[in-house]
Structure formats: structure tokens, C-alpha cells
mmCIF file of C-alpha atoms and ligand atoms in Angstrom:
data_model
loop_
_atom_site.group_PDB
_atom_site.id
_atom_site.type_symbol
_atom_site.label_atom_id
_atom_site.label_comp_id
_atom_site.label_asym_id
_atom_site.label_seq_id
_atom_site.Cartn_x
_atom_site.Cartn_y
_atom_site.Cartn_z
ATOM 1 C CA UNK A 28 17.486 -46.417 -29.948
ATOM 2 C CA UNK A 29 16.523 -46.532 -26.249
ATOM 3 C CA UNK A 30 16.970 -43.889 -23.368
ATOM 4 C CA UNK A 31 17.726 -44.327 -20.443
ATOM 5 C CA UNK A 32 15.709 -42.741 -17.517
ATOM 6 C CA UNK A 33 17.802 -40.581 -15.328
ATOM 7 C CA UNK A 34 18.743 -41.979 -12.149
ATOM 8 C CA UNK A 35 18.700 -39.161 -9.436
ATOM 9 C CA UNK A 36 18.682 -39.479 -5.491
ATOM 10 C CA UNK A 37 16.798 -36.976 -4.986
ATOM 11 C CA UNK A 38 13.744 -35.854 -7.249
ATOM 12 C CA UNK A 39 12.259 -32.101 -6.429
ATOM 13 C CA UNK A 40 8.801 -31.749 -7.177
ATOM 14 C CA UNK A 41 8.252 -30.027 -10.522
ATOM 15 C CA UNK A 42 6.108 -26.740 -8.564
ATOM 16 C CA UNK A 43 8.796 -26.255 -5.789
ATOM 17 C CA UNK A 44 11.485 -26.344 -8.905
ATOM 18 C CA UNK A 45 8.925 -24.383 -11.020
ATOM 19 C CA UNK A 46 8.338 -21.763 -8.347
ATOM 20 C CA UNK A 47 11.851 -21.381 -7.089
ATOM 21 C CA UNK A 48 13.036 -20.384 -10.686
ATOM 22 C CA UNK A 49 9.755 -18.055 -11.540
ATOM 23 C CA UNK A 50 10.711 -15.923 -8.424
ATOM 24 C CA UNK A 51 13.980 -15.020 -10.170
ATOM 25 C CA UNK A 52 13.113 -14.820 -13.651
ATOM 26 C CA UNK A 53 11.714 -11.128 -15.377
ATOM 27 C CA UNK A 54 11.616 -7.649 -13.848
ATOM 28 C CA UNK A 55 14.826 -7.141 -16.413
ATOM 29 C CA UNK A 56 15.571 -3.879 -16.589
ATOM 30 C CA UNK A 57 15.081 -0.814 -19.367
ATOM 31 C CA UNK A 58 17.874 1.025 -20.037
ATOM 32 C CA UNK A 59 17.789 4.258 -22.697
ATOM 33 C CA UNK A 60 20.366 4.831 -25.317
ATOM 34 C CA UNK A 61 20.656 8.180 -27.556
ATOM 35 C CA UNK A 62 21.409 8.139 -30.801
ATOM 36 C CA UNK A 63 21.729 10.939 -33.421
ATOM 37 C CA UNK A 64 19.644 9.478 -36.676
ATOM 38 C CA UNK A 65 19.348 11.646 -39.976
ATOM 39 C CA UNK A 66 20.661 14.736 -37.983
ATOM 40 C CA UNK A 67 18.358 14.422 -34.955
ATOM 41 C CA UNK A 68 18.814 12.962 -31.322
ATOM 42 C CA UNK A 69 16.625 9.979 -30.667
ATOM 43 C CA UNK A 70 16.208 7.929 -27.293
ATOM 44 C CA UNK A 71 15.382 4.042 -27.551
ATOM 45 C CA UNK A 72 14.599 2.206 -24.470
ATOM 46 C CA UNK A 73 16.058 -0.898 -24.443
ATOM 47 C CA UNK A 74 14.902 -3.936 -22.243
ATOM 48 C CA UNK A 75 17.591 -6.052 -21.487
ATOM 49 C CA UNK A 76 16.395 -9.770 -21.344
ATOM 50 C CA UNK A 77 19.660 -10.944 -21.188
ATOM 51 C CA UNK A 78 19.433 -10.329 -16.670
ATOM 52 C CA UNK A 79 17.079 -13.414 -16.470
ATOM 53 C CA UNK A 80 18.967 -16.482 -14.993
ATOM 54 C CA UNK A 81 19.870 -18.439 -17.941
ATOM 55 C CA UNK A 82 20.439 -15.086 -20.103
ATOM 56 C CA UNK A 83 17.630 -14.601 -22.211
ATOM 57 C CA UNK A 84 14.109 -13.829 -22.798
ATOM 58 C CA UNK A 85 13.254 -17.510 -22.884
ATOM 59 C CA UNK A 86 13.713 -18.345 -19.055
ATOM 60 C CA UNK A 87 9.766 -16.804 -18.865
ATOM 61 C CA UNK A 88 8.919 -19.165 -21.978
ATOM 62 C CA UNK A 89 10.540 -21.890 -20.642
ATOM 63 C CA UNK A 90 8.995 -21.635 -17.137
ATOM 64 C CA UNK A 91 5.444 -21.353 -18.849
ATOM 65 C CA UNK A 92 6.054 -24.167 -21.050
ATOM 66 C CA UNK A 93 6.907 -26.753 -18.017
ATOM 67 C CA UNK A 94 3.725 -25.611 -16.309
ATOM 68 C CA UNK A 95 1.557 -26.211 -19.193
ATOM 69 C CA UNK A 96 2.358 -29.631 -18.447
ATOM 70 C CA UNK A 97 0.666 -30.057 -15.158
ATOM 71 C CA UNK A 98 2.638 -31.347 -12.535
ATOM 72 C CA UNK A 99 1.286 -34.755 -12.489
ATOM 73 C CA UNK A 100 2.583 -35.386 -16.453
ATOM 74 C CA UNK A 101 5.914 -33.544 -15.666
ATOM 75 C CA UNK A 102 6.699 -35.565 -12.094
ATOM 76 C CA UNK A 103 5.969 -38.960 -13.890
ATOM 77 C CA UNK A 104 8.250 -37.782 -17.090
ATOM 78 C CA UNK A 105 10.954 -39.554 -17.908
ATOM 79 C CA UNK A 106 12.636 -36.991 -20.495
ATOM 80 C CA UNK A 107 11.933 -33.568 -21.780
ATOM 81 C CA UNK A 108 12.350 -33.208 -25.886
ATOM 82 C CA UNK A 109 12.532 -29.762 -27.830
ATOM 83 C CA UNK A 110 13.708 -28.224 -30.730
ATOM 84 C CA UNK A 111 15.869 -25.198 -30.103
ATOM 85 C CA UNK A 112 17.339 -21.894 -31.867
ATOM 86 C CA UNK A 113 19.630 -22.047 -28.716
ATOM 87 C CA UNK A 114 18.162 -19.850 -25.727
ATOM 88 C CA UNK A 115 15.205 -22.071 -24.695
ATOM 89 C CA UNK A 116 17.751 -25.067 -24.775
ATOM 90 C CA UNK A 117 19.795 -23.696 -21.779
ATOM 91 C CA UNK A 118 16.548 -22.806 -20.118
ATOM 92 C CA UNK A 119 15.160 -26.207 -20.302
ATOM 93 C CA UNK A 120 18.462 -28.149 -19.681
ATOM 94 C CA UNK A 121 18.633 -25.744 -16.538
ATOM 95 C CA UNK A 122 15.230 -26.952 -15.563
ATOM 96 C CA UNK A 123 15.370 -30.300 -16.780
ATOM 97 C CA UNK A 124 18.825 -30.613 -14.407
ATOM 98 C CA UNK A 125 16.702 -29.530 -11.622
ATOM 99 C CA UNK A 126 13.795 -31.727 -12.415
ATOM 100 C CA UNK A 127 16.181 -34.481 -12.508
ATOM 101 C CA UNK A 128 14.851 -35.305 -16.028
ATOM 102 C CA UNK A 129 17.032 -36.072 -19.079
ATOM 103 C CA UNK A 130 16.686 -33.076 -22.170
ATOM 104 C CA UNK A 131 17.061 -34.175 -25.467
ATOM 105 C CA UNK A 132 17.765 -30.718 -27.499
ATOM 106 C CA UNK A 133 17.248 -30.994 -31.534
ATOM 107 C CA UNK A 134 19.682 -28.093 -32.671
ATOM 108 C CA UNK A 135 21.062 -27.080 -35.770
ATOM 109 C CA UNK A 136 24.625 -26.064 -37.029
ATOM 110 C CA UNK A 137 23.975 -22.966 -36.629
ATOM 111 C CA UNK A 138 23.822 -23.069 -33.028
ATOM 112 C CA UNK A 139 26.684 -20.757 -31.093
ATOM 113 C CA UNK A 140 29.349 -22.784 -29.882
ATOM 114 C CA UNK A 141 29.039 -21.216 -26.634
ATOM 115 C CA UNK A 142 25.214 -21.552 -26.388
ATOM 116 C CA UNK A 143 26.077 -25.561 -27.588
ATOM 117 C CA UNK A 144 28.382 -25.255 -24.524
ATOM 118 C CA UNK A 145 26.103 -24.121 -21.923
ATOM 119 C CA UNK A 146 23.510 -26.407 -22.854
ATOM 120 C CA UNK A 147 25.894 -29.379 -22.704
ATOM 121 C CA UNK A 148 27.193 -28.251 -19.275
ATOM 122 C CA UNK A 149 23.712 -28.245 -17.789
ATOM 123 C CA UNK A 150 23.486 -32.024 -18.647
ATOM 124 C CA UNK A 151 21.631 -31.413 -22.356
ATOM 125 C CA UNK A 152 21.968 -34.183 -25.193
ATOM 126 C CA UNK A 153 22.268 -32.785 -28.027
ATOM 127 C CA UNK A 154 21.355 -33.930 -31.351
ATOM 128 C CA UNK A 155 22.271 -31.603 -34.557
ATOM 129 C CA UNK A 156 20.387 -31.914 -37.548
ATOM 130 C CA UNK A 157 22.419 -31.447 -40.769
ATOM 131 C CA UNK A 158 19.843 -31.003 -44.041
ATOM 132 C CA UNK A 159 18.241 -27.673 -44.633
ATOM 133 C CA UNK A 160 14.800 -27.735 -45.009
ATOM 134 C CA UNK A 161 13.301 -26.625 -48.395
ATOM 135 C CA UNK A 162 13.284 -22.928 -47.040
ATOM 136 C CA UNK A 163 16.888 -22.954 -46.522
ATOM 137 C CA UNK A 164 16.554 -23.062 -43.111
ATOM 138 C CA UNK A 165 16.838 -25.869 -40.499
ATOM 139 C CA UNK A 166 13.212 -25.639 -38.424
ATOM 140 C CA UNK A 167 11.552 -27.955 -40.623
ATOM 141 C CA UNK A 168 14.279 -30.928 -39.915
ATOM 142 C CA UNK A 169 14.572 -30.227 -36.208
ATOM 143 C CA UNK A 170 10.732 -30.545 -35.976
ATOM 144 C CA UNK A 171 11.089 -33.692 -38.098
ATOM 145 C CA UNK A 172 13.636 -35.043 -35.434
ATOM 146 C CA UNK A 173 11.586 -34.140 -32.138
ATOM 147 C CA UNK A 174 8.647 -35.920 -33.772
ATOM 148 C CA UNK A 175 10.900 -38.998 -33.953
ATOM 149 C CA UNK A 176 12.370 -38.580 -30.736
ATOM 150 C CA UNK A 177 8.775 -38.039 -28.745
ATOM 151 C CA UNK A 178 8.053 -41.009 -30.601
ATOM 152 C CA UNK A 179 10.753 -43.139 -29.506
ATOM 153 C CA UNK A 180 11.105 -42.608 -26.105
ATOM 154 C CA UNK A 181 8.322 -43.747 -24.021
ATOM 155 C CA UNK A 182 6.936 -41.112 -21.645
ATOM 156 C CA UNK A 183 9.113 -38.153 -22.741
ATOM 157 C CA UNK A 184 6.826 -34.402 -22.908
ATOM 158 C CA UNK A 185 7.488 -32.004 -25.504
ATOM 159 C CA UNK A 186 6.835 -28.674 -24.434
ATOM 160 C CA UNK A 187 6.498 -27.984 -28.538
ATOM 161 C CA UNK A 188 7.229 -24.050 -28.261
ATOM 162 C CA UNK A 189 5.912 -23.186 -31.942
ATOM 163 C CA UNK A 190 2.299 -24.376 -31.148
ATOM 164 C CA UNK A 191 2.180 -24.415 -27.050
ATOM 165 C CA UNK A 192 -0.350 -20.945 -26.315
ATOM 166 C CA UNK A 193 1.512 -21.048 -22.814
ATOM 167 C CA UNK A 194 4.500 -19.314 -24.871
ATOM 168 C CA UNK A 195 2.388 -16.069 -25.889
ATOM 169 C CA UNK A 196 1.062 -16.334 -22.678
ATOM 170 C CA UNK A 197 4.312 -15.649 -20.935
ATOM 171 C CA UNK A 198 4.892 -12.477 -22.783
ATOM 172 C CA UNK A 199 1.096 -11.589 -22.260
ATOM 173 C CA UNK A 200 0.891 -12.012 -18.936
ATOM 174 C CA UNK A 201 4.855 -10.899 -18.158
ATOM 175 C CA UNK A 202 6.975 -8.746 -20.671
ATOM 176 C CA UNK A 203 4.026 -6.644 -21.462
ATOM 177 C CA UNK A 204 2.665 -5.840 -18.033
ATOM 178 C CA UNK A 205 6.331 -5.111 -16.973
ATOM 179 C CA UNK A 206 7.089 -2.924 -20.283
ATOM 180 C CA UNK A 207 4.350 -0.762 -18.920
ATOM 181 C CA UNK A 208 4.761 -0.462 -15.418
ATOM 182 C CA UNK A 209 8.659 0.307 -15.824
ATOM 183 C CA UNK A 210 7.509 2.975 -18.356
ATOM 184 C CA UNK A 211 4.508 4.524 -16.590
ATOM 185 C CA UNK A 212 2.462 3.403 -20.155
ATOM 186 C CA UNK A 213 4.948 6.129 -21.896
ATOM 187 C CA UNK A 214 5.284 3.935 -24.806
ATOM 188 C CA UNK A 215 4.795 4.938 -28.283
ATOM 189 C CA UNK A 216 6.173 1.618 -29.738
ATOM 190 C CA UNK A 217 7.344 -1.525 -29.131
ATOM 191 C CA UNK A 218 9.851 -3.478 -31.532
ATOM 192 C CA UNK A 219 10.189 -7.310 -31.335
ATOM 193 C CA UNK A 220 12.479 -9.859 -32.807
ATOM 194 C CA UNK A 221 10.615 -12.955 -34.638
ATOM 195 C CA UNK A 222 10.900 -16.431 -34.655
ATOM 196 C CA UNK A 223 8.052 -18.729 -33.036
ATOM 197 C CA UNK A 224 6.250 -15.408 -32.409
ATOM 198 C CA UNK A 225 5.834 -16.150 -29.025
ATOM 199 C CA UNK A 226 7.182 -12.758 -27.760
ATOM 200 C CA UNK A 227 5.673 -10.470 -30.252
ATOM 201 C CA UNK A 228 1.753 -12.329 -29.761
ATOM 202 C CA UNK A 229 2.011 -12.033 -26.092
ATOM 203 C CA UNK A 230 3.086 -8.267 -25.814
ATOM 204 C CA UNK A 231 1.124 -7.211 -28.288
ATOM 205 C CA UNK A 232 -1.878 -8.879 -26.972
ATOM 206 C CA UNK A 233 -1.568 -7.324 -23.988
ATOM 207 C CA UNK A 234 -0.971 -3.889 -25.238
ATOM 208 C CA UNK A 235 -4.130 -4.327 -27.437
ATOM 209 C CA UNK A 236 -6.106 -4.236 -24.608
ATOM 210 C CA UNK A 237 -3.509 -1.750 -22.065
ATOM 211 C CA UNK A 238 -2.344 0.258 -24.336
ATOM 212 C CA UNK A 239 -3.901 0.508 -27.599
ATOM 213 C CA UNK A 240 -2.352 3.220 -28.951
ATOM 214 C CA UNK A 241 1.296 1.344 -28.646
ATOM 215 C CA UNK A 242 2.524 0.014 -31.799
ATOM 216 C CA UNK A 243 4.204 -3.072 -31.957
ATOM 217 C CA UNK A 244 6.697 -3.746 -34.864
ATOM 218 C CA UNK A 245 7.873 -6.929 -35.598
ATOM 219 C CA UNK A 246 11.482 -7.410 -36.835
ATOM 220 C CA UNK A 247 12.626 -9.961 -38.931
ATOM 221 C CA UNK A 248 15.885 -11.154 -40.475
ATOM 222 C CA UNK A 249 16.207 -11.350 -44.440
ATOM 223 C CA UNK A 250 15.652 -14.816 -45.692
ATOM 224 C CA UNK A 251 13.396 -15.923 -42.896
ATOM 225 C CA UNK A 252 9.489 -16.181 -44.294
ATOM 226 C CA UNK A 253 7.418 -14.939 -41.191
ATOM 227 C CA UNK A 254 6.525 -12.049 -42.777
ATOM 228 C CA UNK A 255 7.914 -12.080 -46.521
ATOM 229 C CA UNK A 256 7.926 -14.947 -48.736
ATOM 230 C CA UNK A 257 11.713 -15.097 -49.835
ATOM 231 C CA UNK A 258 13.215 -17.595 -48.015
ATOM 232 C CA UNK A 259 17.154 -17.664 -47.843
ATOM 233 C CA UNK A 260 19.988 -18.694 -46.115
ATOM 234 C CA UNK A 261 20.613 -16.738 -42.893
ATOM 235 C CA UNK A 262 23.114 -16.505 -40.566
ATOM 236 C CA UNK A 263 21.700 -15.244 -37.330
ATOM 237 C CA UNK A 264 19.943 -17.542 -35.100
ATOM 238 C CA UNK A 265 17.245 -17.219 -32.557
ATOM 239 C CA UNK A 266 15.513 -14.811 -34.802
ATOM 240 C CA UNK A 267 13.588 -15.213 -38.263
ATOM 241 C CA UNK A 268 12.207 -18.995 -38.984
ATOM 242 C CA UNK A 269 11.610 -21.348 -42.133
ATOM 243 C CA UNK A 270 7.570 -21.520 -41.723
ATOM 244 C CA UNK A 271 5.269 -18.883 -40.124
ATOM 245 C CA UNK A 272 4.112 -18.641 -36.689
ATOM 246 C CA UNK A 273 1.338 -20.234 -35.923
ATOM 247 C CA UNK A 274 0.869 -17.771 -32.678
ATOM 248 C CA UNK A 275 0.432 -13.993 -35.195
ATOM 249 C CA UNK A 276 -2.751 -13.114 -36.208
ATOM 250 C CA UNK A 277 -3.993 -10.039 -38.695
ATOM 251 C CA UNK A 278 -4.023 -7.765 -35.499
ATOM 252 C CA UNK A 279 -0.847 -8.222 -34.056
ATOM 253 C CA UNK A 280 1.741 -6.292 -35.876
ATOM 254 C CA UNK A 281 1.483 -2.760 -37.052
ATOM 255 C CA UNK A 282 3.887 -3.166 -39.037
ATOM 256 C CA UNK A 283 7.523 -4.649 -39.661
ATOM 257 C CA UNK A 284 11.039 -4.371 -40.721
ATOM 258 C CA UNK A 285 13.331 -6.645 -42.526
ATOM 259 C CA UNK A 286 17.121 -6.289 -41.578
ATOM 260 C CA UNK A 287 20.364 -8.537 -42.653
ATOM 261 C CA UNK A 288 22.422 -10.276 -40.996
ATOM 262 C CA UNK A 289 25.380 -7.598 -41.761
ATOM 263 C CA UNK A 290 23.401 -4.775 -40.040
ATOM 264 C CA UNK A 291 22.423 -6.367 -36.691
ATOM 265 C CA UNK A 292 25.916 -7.636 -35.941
ATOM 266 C CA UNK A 293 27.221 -3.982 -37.194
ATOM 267 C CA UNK A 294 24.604 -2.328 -34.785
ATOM 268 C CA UNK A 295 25.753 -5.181 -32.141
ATOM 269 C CA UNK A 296 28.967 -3.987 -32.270
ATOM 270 C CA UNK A 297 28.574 -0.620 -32.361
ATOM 271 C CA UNK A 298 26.002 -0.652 -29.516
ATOM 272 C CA UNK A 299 29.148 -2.661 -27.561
ATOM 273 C CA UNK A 300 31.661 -0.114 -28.209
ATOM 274 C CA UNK A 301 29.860 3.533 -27.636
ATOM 275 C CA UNK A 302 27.340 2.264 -24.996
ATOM 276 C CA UNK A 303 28.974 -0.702 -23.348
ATOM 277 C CA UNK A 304 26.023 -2.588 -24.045
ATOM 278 C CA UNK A 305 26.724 -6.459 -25.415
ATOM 279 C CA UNK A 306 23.676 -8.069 -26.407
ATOM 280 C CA UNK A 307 22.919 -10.856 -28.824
ATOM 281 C CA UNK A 308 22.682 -11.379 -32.726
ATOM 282 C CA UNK A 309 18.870 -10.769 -33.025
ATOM 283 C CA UNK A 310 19.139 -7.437 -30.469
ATOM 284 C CA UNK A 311 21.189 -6.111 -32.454
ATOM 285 C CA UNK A 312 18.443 -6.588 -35.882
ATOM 286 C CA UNK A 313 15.781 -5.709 -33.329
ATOM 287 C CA UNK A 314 17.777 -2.085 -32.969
ATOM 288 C CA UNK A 315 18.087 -1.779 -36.502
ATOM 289 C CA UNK A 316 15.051 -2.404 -37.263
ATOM 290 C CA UNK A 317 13.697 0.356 -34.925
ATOM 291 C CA UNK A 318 16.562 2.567 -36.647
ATOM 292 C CA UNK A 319 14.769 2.318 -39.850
ATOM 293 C CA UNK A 320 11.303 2.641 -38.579
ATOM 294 C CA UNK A 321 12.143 6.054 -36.576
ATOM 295 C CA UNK A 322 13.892 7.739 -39.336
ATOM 296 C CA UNK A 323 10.315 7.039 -41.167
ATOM 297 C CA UNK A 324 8.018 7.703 -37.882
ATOM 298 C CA UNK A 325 8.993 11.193 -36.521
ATOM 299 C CA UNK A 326 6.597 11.009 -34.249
ATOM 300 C CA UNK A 327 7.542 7.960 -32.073
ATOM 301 C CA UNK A 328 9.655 9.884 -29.195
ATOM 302 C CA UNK A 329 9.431 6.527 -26.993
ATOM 303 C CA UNK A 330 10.436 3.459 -28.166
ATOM 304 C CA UNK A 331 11.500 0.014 -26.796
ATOM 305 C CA UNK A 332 13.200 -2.758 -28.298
ATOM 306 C CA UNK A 333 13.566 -6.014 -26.742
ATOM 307 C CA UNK A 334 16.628 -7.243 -26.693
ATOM 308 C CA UNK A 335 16.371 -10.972 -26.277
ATOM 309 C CA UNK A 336 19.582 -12.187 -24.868
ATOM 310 C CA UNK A 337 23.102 -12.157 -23.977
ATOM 311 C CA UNK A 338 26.055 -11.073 -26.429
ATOM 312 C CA UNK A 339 28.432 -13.681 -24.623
ATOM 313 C CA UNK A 340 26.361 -16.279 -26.471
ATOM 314 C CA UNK A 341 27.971 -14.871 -29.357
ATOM 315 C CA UNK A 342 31.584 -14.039 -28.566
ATOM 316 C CA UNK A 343 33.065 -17.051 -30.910
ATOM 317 C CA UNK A 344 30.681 -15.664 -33.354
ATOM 318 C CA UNK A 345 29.682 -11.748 -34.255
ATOM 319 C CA UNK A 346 31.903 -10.397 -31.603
ATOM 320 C CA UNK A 347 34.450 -12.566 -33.488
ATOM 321 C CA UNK A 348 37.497 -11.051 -35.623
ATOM 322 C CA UNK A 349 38.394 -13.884 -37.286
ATOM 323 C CA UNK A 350 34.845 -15.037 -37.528
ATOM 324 C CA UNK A 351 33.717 -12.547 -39.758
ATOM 325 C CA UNK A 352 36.851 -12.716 -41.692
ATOM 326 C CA UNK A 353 35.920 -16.392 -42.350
ATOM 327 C CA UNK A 354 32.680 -15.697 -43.200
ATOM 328 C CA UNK A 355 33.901 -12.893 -45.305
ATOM 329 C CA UNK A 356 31.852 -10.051 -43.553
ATOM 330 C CA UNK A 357 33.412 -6.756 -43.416
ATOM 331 C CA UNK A 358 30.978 -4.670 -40.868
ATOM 332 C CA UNK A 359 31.544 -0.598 -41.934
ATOM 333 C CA UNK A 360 29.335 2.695 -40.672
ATOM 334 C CA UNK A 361 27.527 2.410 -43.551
ATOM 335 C CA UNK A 362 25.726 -0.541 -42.352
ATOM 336 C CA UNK A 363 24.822 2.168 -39.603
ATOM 337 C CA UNK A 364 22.448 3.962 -42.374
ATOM 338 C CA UNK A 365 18.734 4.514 -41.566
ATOM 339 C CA UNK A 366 18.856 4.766 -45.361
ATOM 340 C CA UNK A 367 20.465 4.915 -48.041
ATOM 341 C CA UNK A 368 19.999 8.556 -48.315
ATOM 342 C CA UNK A 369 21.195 9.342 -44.944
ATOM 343 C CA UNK A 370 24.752 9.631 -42.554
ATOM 344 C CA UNK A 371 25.288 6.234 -40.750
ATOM 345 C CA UNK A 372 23.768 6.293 -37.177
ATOM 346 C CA UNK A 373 25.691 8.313 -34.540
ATOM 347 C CA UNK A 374 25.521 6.465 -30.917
ATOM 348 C CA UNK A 375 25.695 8.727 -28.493
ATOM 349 C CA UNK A 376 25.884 6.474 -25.396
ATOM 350 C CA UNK A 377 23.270 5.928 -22.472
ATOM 351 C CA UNK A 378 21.145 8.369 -20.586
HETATM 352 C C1 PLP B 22 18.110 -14.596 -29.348
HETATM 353 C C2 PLP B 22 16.653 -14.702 -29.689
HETATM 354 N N1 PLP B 22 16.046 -13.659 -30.272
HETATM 355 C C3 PLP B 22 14.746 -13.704 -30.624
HETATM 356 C C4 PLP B 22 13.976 -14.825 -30.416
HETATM 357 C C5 PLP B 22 12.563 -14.850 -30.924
HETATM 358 O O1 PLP B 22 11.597 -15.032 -29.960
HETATM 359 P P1 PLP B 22 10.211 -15.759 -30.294
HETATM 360 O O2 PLP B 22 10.521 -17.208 -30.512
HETATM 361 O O3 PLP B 22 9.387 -15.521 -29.078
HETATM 362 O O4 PLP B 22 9.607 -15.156 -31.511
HETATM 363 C C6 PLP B 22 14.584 -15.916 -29.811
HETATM 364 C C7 PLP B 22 13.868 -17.150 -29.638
HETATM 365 O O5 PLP B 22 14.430 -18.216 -29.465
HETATM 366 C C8 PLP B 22 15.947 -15.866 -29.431
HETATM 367 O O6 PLP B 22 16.584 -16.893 -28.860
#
């Protein structure tokens, strides 16, 4: 197949696009929820990454990627080529748009409709791989199809965000710093949602060094294999992947939780309805996850979750009637339980 080159009148320089979008994206704000677990009254900060520009976390991994090209390579590019969960696909067919660059974004069916949409309105081609990898999942044959792609179009970059270090490094040198300025260091721990890693190696590198006595628990969605070896079909995207990250080491988590797909949407829609709060799919697993930590962990008083992106990305999905009843997913409190031994989580709205 051949690809055209996109024919713009006017090309911006990669740094003037590069530094006009970094001076909007981050400083997303932390906002504190109470909730009554096992009988007692808990407060979870959550940071809301859905107030970057494109919606989600991965506006700062995006803009990090692009510069780890060096403006020389990315000014003489003639296409941009990634494999995407979603998120980082608007991000980059934002940029791209602005580069004047075409994006070719390898997605998978389970891509939201209305994340499919936004990419496709930014100017992204998309092309949807079908098979399941071996795992179940679909990472495997979208990194199958970039390969192929980089290949056949001469002079396209792949910003490959499951090996590039310039995706830790925007967490590193970003979401951590700004998780402990906007807390004054009053963090006791510090739950992440998995999938390239990227998020979870950056803060917690940072923290390491910062603030060493801040946990940082990884969360993880059943049937993914980044931290258990039972791969399965899943139904939540953006977190939880088909191979490991190549970005965690032995010292990055302190530990992690597993959650299903059930749970986060219940906690999704739960957190909508008593808090006003709509976030995504995996912010929703991140909050349950941190549910079943605390009600093991007494001791952590000040938590934060990061809650990668927006729930509108997943209105035709978990925020969906008729989508669950297709799916046959009945969400009740009792997906609310810290455990199985306890009352369902009470939310008890924001501070
Ligand atoms: C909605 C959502 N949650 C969580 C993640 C996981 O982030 P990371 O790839 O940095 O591990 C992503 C990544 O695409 C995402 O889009």
C-alpha cells in the first residue's frame, strides 16, 4: 500500500507546536472524596487527568513522546504511526493535525466508539486489528501491525510508547512533582492504573527519591498479565495489557490490586451519581482498587488515585443502559464491597 504525504500550506515547526501544547497540558487538579468503608470514613484524593486538553493523562505522554524525536526527525516526517488503547490516539492525532503530519492509529475493537470518534475527527486513520493475540488480548496484533506499517511507509516515526523511556519520564518529571506540591508531600499512597507502565514507573520513580515513604500501588484489571499470569478476556480498555511492561522494575510497586471489569464500572457509576464525578473505565478500577487496599491498610489516611481520563469517552459504553444489558452486566452495591465480609462502600460525596 502507499501513503500519501500530507499536503498542508502551512507547516508549524514541531517546538513552537510542541511548546504551545506543553504550556496547557498538567497542573490537573486533586479533588477529595469521602467514603464510609467497613464502618469508617475514609478520604481519597483523586487527581483528575481528565482537565488536560485532549482529556486524559496521555496529553503529558504524548507531548514527551514527540520530543524524543528531535525536531529535525519530526519536521522531515512524513507520518506518525502508533498503537493505541485509545487516549494517546487523540493526543497524537491532535498533535499530528497540528504538525501537519498524517497519524496512522493501530486500534482494536475494543476501542470506545466515542474515543474512535474523536480520533477520526482530528484527522486520525484508523486501522482496527481483529485477532486476539494468544493472551486474549489485542496488544500483541496491534504491535504486529505498527511494525508493518513503520515498515511500509517510508519516513514515518513511531513514537513506540511501550519501550520509549520518554513515557516514564513524563510522569517522573510531571505527575509526580505535581502530586507533591498540590499535597504539601502529605501522601501516604499513591494508586495507579496499568497498562504500558508508563505512569506508574515515572511517579514512582520520582517518589523513590521525594518521598520514600509513599507507597505506590499498582492496579490492574483481571485477565491482563502485568502483574499475574492469567491472562483473559477483558473488557475495559486503556488499562491492564497482554505482555508486561517493559518500563516496571522489582522496586517500583509496593504492592497491587487486581479488580474486574464489573467493579470499576460499578465504582464509575457510583462515583458519578453521589459525587458528580464522571471519569473513565480504568478510574473507576483504580478507585476500587484503593477501596480494597484501605480496608486492609488502616493506616493510610492520605491517598491518591489517578484517575486517567474522561468518563465521556465512555458514555456509549459503561455509562450505557443498554450497553450493559447487551453485555449482560448487571452492576449492584455489592460490587461496592471492600470484601466479601463487609457492607458495600458508602460514598459520601466531596470535601
Ligand atoms: C484510560 C487509561 N487508563 C490507564 C492507562 C494506563 O497508563 P499507562 O500506559 O501509563 O500504564 C491508560 C493508558 O493508555 C489509559 O488510556
Amino acid at each position: 500500500m502507499v501513503y500519501a504525504r500530507a499536503t498542508t500550506v502551512c507547516r508549524r515547526s514541531s517546538a513552537e507546536v510542541l511548546g504551545a501544547f506543553r504550556a496547557t497540558v498538567g497542573n490537573t487538579p486533586i479533588v477529595h472524596i469521602g467514603l464510609d468503608i467497613a464502618g469508617t470514613r475514609r478520604w481519597i484524593g483523586l487527581k483528575l487527568e481528565g482537565h488536560n486538553p485532549c482529556g486524559s493523562i496521555k496529553d503529558r505522554t504524548a507531548a514527551s513522546l514527540l520530543e524524543s524525536i528531535g525536531p529535525d526527525a519530526l519536521d522531515g516526517a512524513s507520518a506518525i504511526v502508533e498503537s493505541t488503547s485509545g487516549n494517546l490516539g487523540v493526543s497524537l492525532a491532535h498533535l499530528a493535525g497540528e504538525l501537519g503530519l498524517p497519524f496512522h492509529a493501530v486500534v482494536d475493537p475494543k476501542l470506545s466508539p466515542v474515543v474512535a470518534e474523536r480520533m477520526r475527527e482530528r484527522g486520525a486513520l484508523l486501522h482496527r486489528v481483529t485477532e486476539p493475540d494468544d493472551t486474549g488480548g489485542y496488544l500483541l496484533t496491534r504491535l504486529d501491525t505498527v511494525a508493518r506499517l513503520h515498515r511500509e511507509i517510508p519516513g514515518a516515526v513511531w513514537p513506540n510508547q511501550y519501550a520509549n523511556p520518554a513515557n516514564p519520564a513524563a510522569h517522573r518529571d510531571g505527575t509526580g512533582p505535581e502530586i507533591l506540591r498540590q499535597t504539601g508531600g502529605a501522601v501516604d499512597a499513591v494508586f495507579v492504573a496499568v497498562s504500558t507502565g508508563g505512569t506508574i514507573a515515572g511517579v514512582s520513580e520520582h517518589l523513590r527519591t521525594a518521598s520514600p515513604a509513599t507507597r505506590v500501588i499498582g492496579v490492574d484489571v483481571v485477565g491482563s498479565v502485568v502483574f499475574e499470569n492469567r491472562p483473559g478476556a477483558r473488557r475495559l480498555s486503556g488499562i491492564g495489557a497482554s505482555r508486561r511492561s517493559d518500563f516496571l522494575r522489582a522496586d517500583t510497586v509496593d504492592g497491587h490490586e487486581m479488580v474486574t471489569d464489573e467493579e470499576a464500572f460499578a465504582f464509575c457509576r457510583a462515583l458519578d451519581r453521589w459525587c458528580g464525578l464522571r471519569v473513565g473505565g480504568s478510574s473507576g478500577a483504580v478507585l476500587a482498587g484503593c477501596v480494597h487496599h484501605l480496608v486492609r491498610h488502616p493506616e493510610i489516611t492520605r491517598p491518591v488515585c489517578i484517575a486517567p481520563d474522561i468518563g465521556e469517552n465512555y458514555l456509549r459504553t459503561l455509562f450505557d443502559d443498554d450497553y450493559l444489558r447487551r453485555e449482560g452486566i448487571e452492576l449492584h452495591d455489592d460490587l461496592l464491597r471492600p470484601t466479601p465480609a463487609h457492607d458495600p462502600v458508602r460514598f459520601l460525596g466531596k470535601a
